[in-house]
Amino acid sequence: MNNSTELALHGLNQAQLAAVESPANVVQILAPPGSGKTKTLTARVAYLIQHHEYKPWNILCLTFTIKSSREMKERLAKLLGNGVEAKLILGTFHSVCRRYLVSYGHLIGLSKGFGIADSSDSLSIIKRIVKRMHFTLDPKAAQARISNSKSKGKGYPELSAEAAKKKKNVDQQEFAQVFEAYEDQLDQANLLDYDDLLLRCSDLLRRYPSCVSNVEAVLVDEFQDTNVVQFELMSLFAAHQKRITTVGDPDQSIYGWRSAEIKNLGRMQTQYPDTLVIKLQDNYRSSGAILIAAQEVIEQDPSRPAKALMPTHCPGTSPVLRRLPSSDVEALWIVSEVKRTIGMTGGMLGYPDFAILLRSAALSRQIESAMGKAGIPYRMVGGQRFFDRVEIKILLDYLRVISQSTNNDAVARILNVPARGIGPTTVKALLEEAESRKLTFWSFIRDAVQGNVKTSTKVNKPAEKGLGAFINIILTAKRKLTDTLEPMSPQSLLYHIISKLSFQDYLKRHYEIDHEGRWANVEELIAQAGDYPIAQGSESLGIAESDLLNLPVVDGIAQSKGAAGEEMLSMFLANVALATELQRDDEDDEGQNPSQVTISTIHAAKGLEWPVVFIPAAYEGSIPHSRAEDTDEERRLLYVAMTRAQALLYISCPVKNSQREESKLSQFLDPKTVGHYLVKCGANLNSGVVSDIARILRRPCPLDKEILELSSTLETREDDLWPVDGSIDPELMVSKWDSKGNKSSLDFHQQANQWSKPRPEASQHHGSSAFSTFSKSSIIVGSTTTMDSISSFSVQSFGGFTSATSQLLHLEHVQQIDQPSVDHGASIAGAQRKVKSRKRKMEGEAQSSLTSLWGLTAKPTRTEEQSELLPYKRRSTLLELDESDVKPSMALPSIDPPPGSKACRMVSRGSSVRLREDEPVLARVPLAAVPENLAKHGPGRTSKPPGPIITTIGQDQPDDTYVFLTSSPAAPGTASMRRPETGAKGRPETSDGGEHVASCEDLRPAVTLHATSMVQLHTTQSSRKTLGVRRSMGGWNSKSGQGFSVPRKAQK
């Protein structure tokens, strides 16, 4: 065994080594998540080349993503060296099939220089067909049905033959006609869609198997994701030598909606009875606790092949199954846990170490909103890709038209870009006329400009001139491309087009704000085109592009060849098209800030890993999805998501989903089974847990000093901001009284704070630090309200409504401040004298304090000077009291809130008020003696507010007179303003039984957020009259001492 072979086998465990060195022709490797499948597959390729001396160009390696093929090439470059990896036929199924069709497609009648129709091209064609035929078929649904049919090996001829034997309904008839017209359009434009690349290559290899007679071994990655056509292609590629190695995991088959067949694993063993099955069991990614929980989930499927999953890391922290009140709270909890984890690990973990994996992208709204409000940078995987940007698509469409002018959609998109006086109506009419004449759009407008054909569409002079300019640009570029002496490379052709279009000026005119960024994208495209020079050979191409080189020559079969410039441009455009379609979302890292939290769908996250993973919305209807047909695949989807986590795994389920409907925990997380391996809240990230995380990630453990410094800025060091059972309803939590005696819900962030464990306030650090304090204001859901800024309100100096008891206590408190008792000591006396200097608006008791009804007084906010004099005390989230506010000599009677009230559930029986058992004790303010005439003063405890007070109606008043219920009380000084005694009905009454209004002198106006007009009139003597009616505090009753009466007709 030489050194190169030893290098390929170095570091393999026993199962991996057996798979690499196996002499069997057909090997099926079952590789669970994190078991080193890519390492095993690349080691086997190197072993076949170095030990068995297979020729690299005779080995076929098939992957599903560009990222996978790129990773394999990079690893093989290290194992083999000398550029051997570039000679392999290595790439995705679609790219390898294209290479065979380019070389041998003429054998099955495929025209030279065919193009690839991407998804947008296909959809545009189908839309035009549906509209032209006046069908009601949904174009996107028709596109999906066509793709699904082709993925099962059924093109239009096969589907038409099957349909002829059955009775078709209207929908099926429309679909059949659309399918036929779609195939005709592709054939007329010399285009193949992505499914055609597989179907036509399969047709080629069935009819001409000698095209792959040189292939000595076929290796397939992610075999569980293959469909029917891809399984057949694997067999056709290996038809001569029948040497096949596949790597896959049935537990990770999650692409059934793409026609992936999990049954292909069994079909392979049936078709090749001598198949050797090797199971990799060791997991090198996740902690033991995560693997046990994931294994419990996947083993719920009895039909799966039994295989173990053995951890190589320490047990670590148990995964979390968190219940939360709503999806909004769920998003806030994720934000708080991200910040807490970063702080408690001393910066060992950063934003890139976190991933939020969603069953569907629609679930990201609340999470994105919470992330934005908290200032946490994030990236949504699957955002706009480089080749989908407007400025890039324009230039690529010009290259497509130059390379293949039969692409009708590409011609239509750029015909008036930049503007040439050809309106969209004219473009549409010309395209429809060309298709009706069975001509390509390019040939039709070219012949029209050259006078060879007359159009029925009316084209004005500016449009004719614009068409001529467009035709001239394309024809000039075509001549330069096919010049045999000095053909243009793709990069040179781009320079030519940019110059002819004055493209940089075009961007400045149309995109004034971001034209510089768009021009930078153009420069990046030019640089990528530089990887495709005219010189042939793998030496001139980068690793990622070498899979598009010509195939090795096979004796007896001629390969199709074209002009050097045309071939290289076609290769460049094919690479772009395949990258746009096949590159999964998890590879879209271009232009992304690396210091970001990742938000991704579970499908896009396959093959990736993160130290910390969140899986929100784990309820019925989300996972399993409400429209899912295969429950087992949904279970595998959750398994894949769980096994993306390396050290910490969080699963959450809101009591109410994003539609505010009651949710039910996912059936895959049954508390009786999986629940034994999950905990209800996030772990206490102590030094032991942090040390385990460092070992799993193979990172240096942070110093205690670093942990202390960052954790000191956190709002909480534990996952205790919300109850673990998710039982709190944001709409039914603690409420407060408004001025009308009604209950109004507290702001959500106040609710969250009331249920959180009170903690000492940490020092606030403002700025953009990644570990900035988790502000309570940052967890507000939705739009902010005026009450969020209640601390900044300007309150009238005369205060708001208050009960007699509270008012007497307040007056006594003020007197104590004015004349402090020497018994309290110098420090307390000094603190009380500080209170005297506070504004009067801080002296009035807040109207919203429910506890004032039971003798509890909220302690006014102290100044910084006072805080230094008084002993440190943990703050309560409901109200703040201190024993210094209560005289030592006062008794503390036990007074409880009204039975059955919400506040009653929050107040413990006894001499103190508590929110929870661990809340700080709040002092109970004693009740002072109340004068008899004020004993019944205060808001009633009836369920309904008292009715309006109506003035007494005299004997001489008509029966139909009335008083406005919203009118102001009578002016001071009238006989009716004397304060009456309470009658039997609970209303004030006079000695003669008449009812009266309370005096303005005995009432205090309610606290308002601004000075109302009635308050101004009360405080100033104004004689201004408006519209003939004198405005005063007396209202209508002050006019001649009579109440307002309905105007009556004069008595005759």
Short mmCIF file of N, CA and C in Angstrom, two decimals, residues 814-905:
data_model
loop_
_atom_site.label_atom_id
_atom_site.label_comp_id
_atom_site.label_asym_id
_atom_site.label_seq_id
_atom_site.Cartn_x
_atom_site.Cartn_y
_atom_site.Cartn_z
N VAL A 814 -47.40 62.93 53.22
CA VAL A 814 -46.78 64.23 52.91
C VAL A 814 -46.41 64.97 54.20
N GLN A 815 -47.29 64.87 55.21
CA GLN A 815 -46.99 65.52 56.48
C GLN A 815 -45.74 64.92 57.12
N GLN A 816 -45.61 63.59 56.98
CA GLN A 816 -44.41 62.94 57.54
C GLN A 816 -43.15 63.43 56.83
N ILE A 817 -43.29 63.70 55.54
CA ILE A 817 -42.12 64.21 54.80
C ILE A 817 -41.78 65.62 55.26
N ASP A 818 -42.84 66.44 55.45
CA ASP A 818 -42.60 67.82 55.89
C ASP A 818 -42.02 67.87 57.30
N GLN A 819 -42.48 66.93 58.17
CA GLN A 819 -41.98 66.90 59.55
C GLN A 819 -41.46 65.50 59.84
N PRO A 820 -40.30 65.19 59.40
CA PRO A 820 -39.79 63.82 59.59
C PRO A 820 -39.53 63.51 61.06
N SER A 821 -39.79 62.27 61.39
CA SER A 821 -39.56 61.82 62.77
C SER A 821 -38.09 61.54 62.99
N VAL A 822 -37.59 61.97 64.11
CA VAL A 822 -36.17 61.77 64.41
C VAL A 822 -35.88 60.34 64.77
N ASP A 823 -36.97 59.55 65.01
CA ASP A 823 -36.74 58.17 65.40
C ASP A 823 -36.27 57.30 64.24
N HIS A 824 -36.49 57.76 63.06
CA HIS A 824 -36.10 56.93 61.91
C HIS A 824 -34.62 57.01 61.62
N GLY A 825 -33.92 57.88 62.23
CA GLY A 825 -32.48 57.96 61.98
C GLY A 825 -32.16 58.99 60.92
N ALA A 826 -30.90 59.35 60.92
CA ALA A 826 -30.46 60.43 60.01
C ALA A 826 -30.58 60.03 58.54
N SER A 827 -30.24 58.78 58.25
CA SER A 827 -30.27 58.39 56.84
C SER A 827 -31.69 58.39 56.29
N ILE A 828 -32.65 57.87 57.08
CA ILE A 828 -34.04 57.82 56.61
C ILE A 828 -34.59 59.23 56.52
N ALA A 829 -34.27 60.06 57.49
CA ALA A 829 -34.76 61.45 57.45
C ALA A 829 -34.21 62.17 56.23
N GLY A 830 -32.94 61.91 55.92
CA GLY A 830 -32.38 62.55 54.73
C GLY A 830 -33.08 62.08 53.47
N ALA A 831 -33.39 60.79 53.43
CA ALA A 831 -34.10 60.27 52.26
C ALA A 831 -35.47 60.87 52.13
N GLN A 832 -36.16 61.07 53.30
CA GLN A 832 -37.51 61.65 53.25
C GLN A 832 -37.47 63.09 52.81
N ARG A 833 -36.44 63.81 53.23
CA ARG A 833 -36.34 65.21 52.79
C ARG A 833 -36.10 65.29 51.28
N LYS A 834 -35.44 64.27 50.73
CA LYS A 834 -35.27 64.25 49.29
C LYS A 834 -36.61 64.08 48.59
N VAL A 835 -37.50 63.30 49.19
CA VAL A 835 -38.79 63.06 48.59
C VAL A 835 -39.57 64.35 48.47
N LYS A 836 -39.36 65.27 49.41
CA LYS A 836 -40.11 66.52 49.42
C LYS A 836 -39.86 67.34 48.17
N SER A 837 -38.68 67.21 47.59
CA SER A 837 -38.33 68.02 46.43
C SER A 837 -38.86 67.46 45.12
N ARG A 838 -39.51 66.32 45.16
CA ARG A 838 -40.03 65.73 43.93
C ARG A 838 -41.20 66.53 43.41
N LYS A 839 -41.48 66.38 42.10
CA LYS A 839 -42.60 67.07 41.51
C LYS A 839 -43.90 66.53 42.09
N ARG A 840 -44.93 67.39 42.13
CA ARG A 840 -46.21 66.98 42.67
C ARG A 840 -46.87 65.86 41.86
N LYS A 841 -46.51 65.79 40.59
CA LYS A 841 -47.14 64.75 39.78
C LYS A 841 -46.69 63.36 40.22
N MET A 842 -45.57 63.27 40.93
CA MET A 842 -45.13 61.99 41.44
C MET A 842 -45.75 61.69 42.77
N GLU A 843 -46.41 62.69 43.42
CA GLU A 843 -46.99 62.47 44.73
C GLU A 843 -48.37 61.81 44.61
N GLY A 844 -49.12 62.16 43.57
CA GLY A 844 -50.45 61.59 43.42
C GLY A 844 -50.37 60.11 43.14
N GLU A 845 -51.30 59.39 43.70
CA GLU A 845 -51.31 57.95 43.49
C GLU A 845 -51.91 57.63 42.14
N ALA A 846 -51.33 56.72 41.42
CA ALA A 846 -51.78 56.41 40.07
C ALA A 846 -53.18 55.81 40.10
N GLN A 847 -54.00 56.22 39.17
CA GLN A 847 -55.36 55.72 39.12
C GLN A 847 -55.40 54.24 38.79
N SER A 848 -54.37 53.76 38.03
CA SER A 848 -54.41 52.38 37.56
C SER A 848 -54.01 51.37 38.60
N SER A 849 -53.71 51.80 39.81
CA SER A 849 -53.27 50.86 40.84
C SER A 849 -54.46 50.19 41.48
N LEU A 850 -54.65 48.91 41.18
CA LEU A 850 -55.74 48.17 41.79
C LEU A 850 -55.52 47.99 43.29
N THR A 851 -54.27 47.87 43.68
CA THR A 851 -53.98 47.55 45.07
C THR A 851 -54.33 48.69 46.01
N SER A 852 -54.54 49.92 45.47
CA SER A 852 -54.93 51.02 46.34
C SER A 852 -56.30 50.78 46.94
N LEU A 853 -57.11 49.94 46.30
CA LEU A 853 -58.44 49.65 46.85
C LEU A 853 -58.35 48.79 48.09
N TRP A 854 -57.23 48.13 48.29
CA TRP A 854 -57.08 47.24 49.44
C TRP A 854 -56.05 47.76 50.43
N GLY A 855 -55.68 49.01 50.27
CA GLY A 855 -54.74 49.59 51.22
C GLY A 855 -53.31 49.41 50.87
N LEU A 856 -52.97 49.07 49.63
CA LEU A 856 -51.59 48.92 49.20
C LEU A 856 -51.19 50.12 48.37
N THR A 857 -50.07 50.68 48.66
CA THR A 857 -49.62 51.89 47.98
C THR A 857 -48.34 51.62 47.22
N ALA A 858 -48.31 52.02 45.95
CA ALA A 858 -47.10 51.86 45.15
C ALA A 858 -46.08 52.90 45.55
N LYS A 859 -44.89 52.44 45.74
CA LYS A 859 -43.84 53.35 46.16
C LYS A 859 -43.36 54.23 45.02
N PRO A 860 -43.38 55.54 45.19
CA PRO A 860 -42.89 56.43 44.11
C PRO A 860 -41.42 56.16 43.81
N THR A 861 -41.06 56.44 42.58
CA THR A 861 -39.67 56.21 42.16
C THR A 861 -38.72 57.13 42.89
N ARG A 862 -37.64 56.56 43.42
CA ARG A 862 -36.66 57.36 44.14
C ARG A 862 -35.68 58.00 43.18
N THR A 863 -35.08 59.02 43.62
CA THR A 863 -33.99 59.61 42.85
C THR A 863 -32.73 58.82 43.11
N GLU A 864 -31.71 59.08 42.31
CA GLU A 864 -30.47 58.34 42.47
C GLU A 864 -29.85 58.58 43.84
N GLU A 865 -30.05 59.83 44.36
CA GLU A 865 -29.46 60.14 45.64
C GLU A 865 -30.10 59.32 46.74
N GLN A 866 -31.41 59.16 46.66
CA GLN A 866 -32.11 58.39 47.68
C GLN A 866 -31.68 56.93 47.64
N SER A 867 -31.52 56.43 46.42
CA SER A 867 -31.19 55.02 46.29
C SER A 867 -29.87 54.69 46.98
N GLU A 868 -28.98 55.64 47.02
CA GLU A 868 -27.71 55.39 47.67
C GLU A 868 -27.85 55.33 49.19
N LEU A 869 -28.88 56.01 49.72
CA LEU A 869 -29.04 56.04 51.17
C LEU A 869 -29.80 54.83 51.68
N LEU A 870 -30.66 54.26 50.87
CA LEU A 870 -31.47 53.15 51.32
C LEU A 870 -30.81 51.82 50.97
N PRO A 871 -31.07 50.79 51.77
CA PRO A 871 -30.48 49.49 51.49
C PRO A 871 -30.99 48.92 50.17
N TYR A 872 -30.12 48.14 49.48
CA TYR A 872 -30.47 47.55 48.18
C TYR A 872 -31.59 46.54 48.36
N LYS A 873 -32.52 46.57 47.41
CA LYS A 873 -33.66 45.69 47.49
C LYS A 873 -34.06 45.26 46.08
N ARG A 874 -34.38 43.99 45.92
CA ARG A 874 -34.79 43.51 44.61
C ARG A 874 -36.13 44.11 44.23
N ARG A 875 -36.26 44.48 42.96
CA ARG A 875 -37.46 45.13 42.50
C ARG A 875 -38.55 44.12 42.18
N SER A 876 -39.78 44.53 42.38
CA SER A 876 -40.91 43.73 41.97
C SER A 876 -41.39 44.22 40.63
N THR A 877 -41.96 43.31 39.85
CA THR A 877 -42.46 43.72 38.55
C THR A 877 -43.86 44.30 38.62
N LEU A 878 -44.53 44.20 39.78
CA LEU A 878 -45.88 44.74 39.88
C LEU A 878 -45.88 46.12 40.48
N LEU A 879 -45.29 46.29 41.67
CA LEU A 879 -45.17 47.59 42.30
C LEU A 879 -43.97 47.56 43.22
N GLU A 880 -43.56 48.70 43.71
CA GLU A 880 -42.32 48.79 44.46
C GLU A 880 -42.59 49.47 45.78
N LEU A 881 -42.35 48.74 46.88
CA LEU A 881 -42.56 49.26 48.22
C LEU A 881 -41.31 49.07 49.04
N ASP A 882 -41.22 49.85 50.07
CA ASP A 882 -40.07 49.74 50.94
C ASP A 882 -40.56 49.93 52.37
N GLU A 883 -39.94 49.27 53.28
CA GLU A 883 -40.37 49.37 54.66
C GLU A 883 -40.20 50.78 55.21
N SER A 884 -39.38 51.58 54.57
CA SER A 884 -39.19 52.96 55.03
C SER A 884 -40.41 53.81 54.78
N ASP A 885 -41.32 53.34 53.92
CA ASP A 885 -42.54 54.09 53.65
C ASP A 885 -43.62 53.80 54.69
N VAL A 886 -43.38 52.89 55.58
CA VAL A 886 -44.38 52.51 56.57
C VAL A 886 -43.82 52.79 57.96
N LYS A 887 -44.66 53.42 58.79
CA LYS A 887 -44.21 53.67 60.15
C LYS A 887 -44.04 52.36 60.92
N PRO A 888 -42.98 52.27 61.68
CA PRO A 888 -42.78 51.03 62.44
C PRO A 888 -43.90 50.79 63.43
N SER A 889 -44.51 51.85 63.90
CA SER A 889 -45.56 51.70 64.91
C SER A 889 -46.89 51.29 64.33
N MET A 890 -47.03 51.35 63.01
CA MET A 890 -48.32 51.02 62.41
C MET A 890 -48.54 49.52 62.39
N ALA A 891 -49.79 49.13 62.64
CA ALA A 891 -50.15 47.72 62.54
C ALA A 891 -50.37 47.37 61.08
N LEU A 892 -50.27 46.09 60.78
CA LEU A 892 -50.44 45.64 59.40
C LEU A 892 -51.64 44.70 59.33
N PRO A 893 -52.86 45.25 59.25
CA PRO A 893 -54.03 44.38 59.16
C PRO A 893 -54.05 43.63 57.84
N SER A 894 -54.65 42.47 57.85
CA SER A 894 -54.73 41.65 56.63
C SER A 894 -56.00 42.01 55.88
N ILE A 895 -55.81 42.57 54.70
CA ILE A 895 -56.94 42.95 53.87
C ILE A 895 -56.74 42.29 52.51
N ASP A 896 -57.72 41.55 52.05
CA ASP A 896 -57.59 40.80 50.81
C ASP A 896 -58.43 41.44 49.72
N PRO A 897 -58.07 41.19 48.49
CA PRO A 897 -58.85 41.74 47.37
C PRO A 897 -60.20 41.05 47.27
N PRO A 898 -61.09 41.60 46.45
CA PRO A 898 -62.40 40.98 46.27
C PRO A 898 -62.27 39.55 45.81
N PRO A 899 -63.06 38.66 46.40
CA PRO A 899 -62.96 37.23 46.01
C PRO A 899 -63.27 37.05 44.53
N GLY A 900 -62.49 36.14 43.90
CA GLY A 900 -62.73 35.82 42.50
C GLY A 900 -62.05 36.71 41.51
N SER A 901 -61.50 37.82 41.96
CA SER A 901 -60.85 38.73 41.01
C SER A 901 -59.50 38.18 40.59
N LYS A 902 -58.98 38.68 39.43
CA LYS A 902 -57.67 38.24 38.96
C LYS A 902 -56.58 38.65 39.91
N ALA A 903 -56.74 39.85 40.43
CA ALA A 903 -55.72 40.30 41.35
C ALA A 903 -55.68 39.44 42.59
N CYS A 904 -56.85 38.86 42.94
CA CYS A 904 -56.88 37.99 44.12
C CYS A 904 -55.98 36.79 43.91
N ARG A 905 -55.89 36.30 42.69
CA ARG A 905 -55.02 35.16 42.44
C ARG A 905 -53.56 35.54 42.48
#
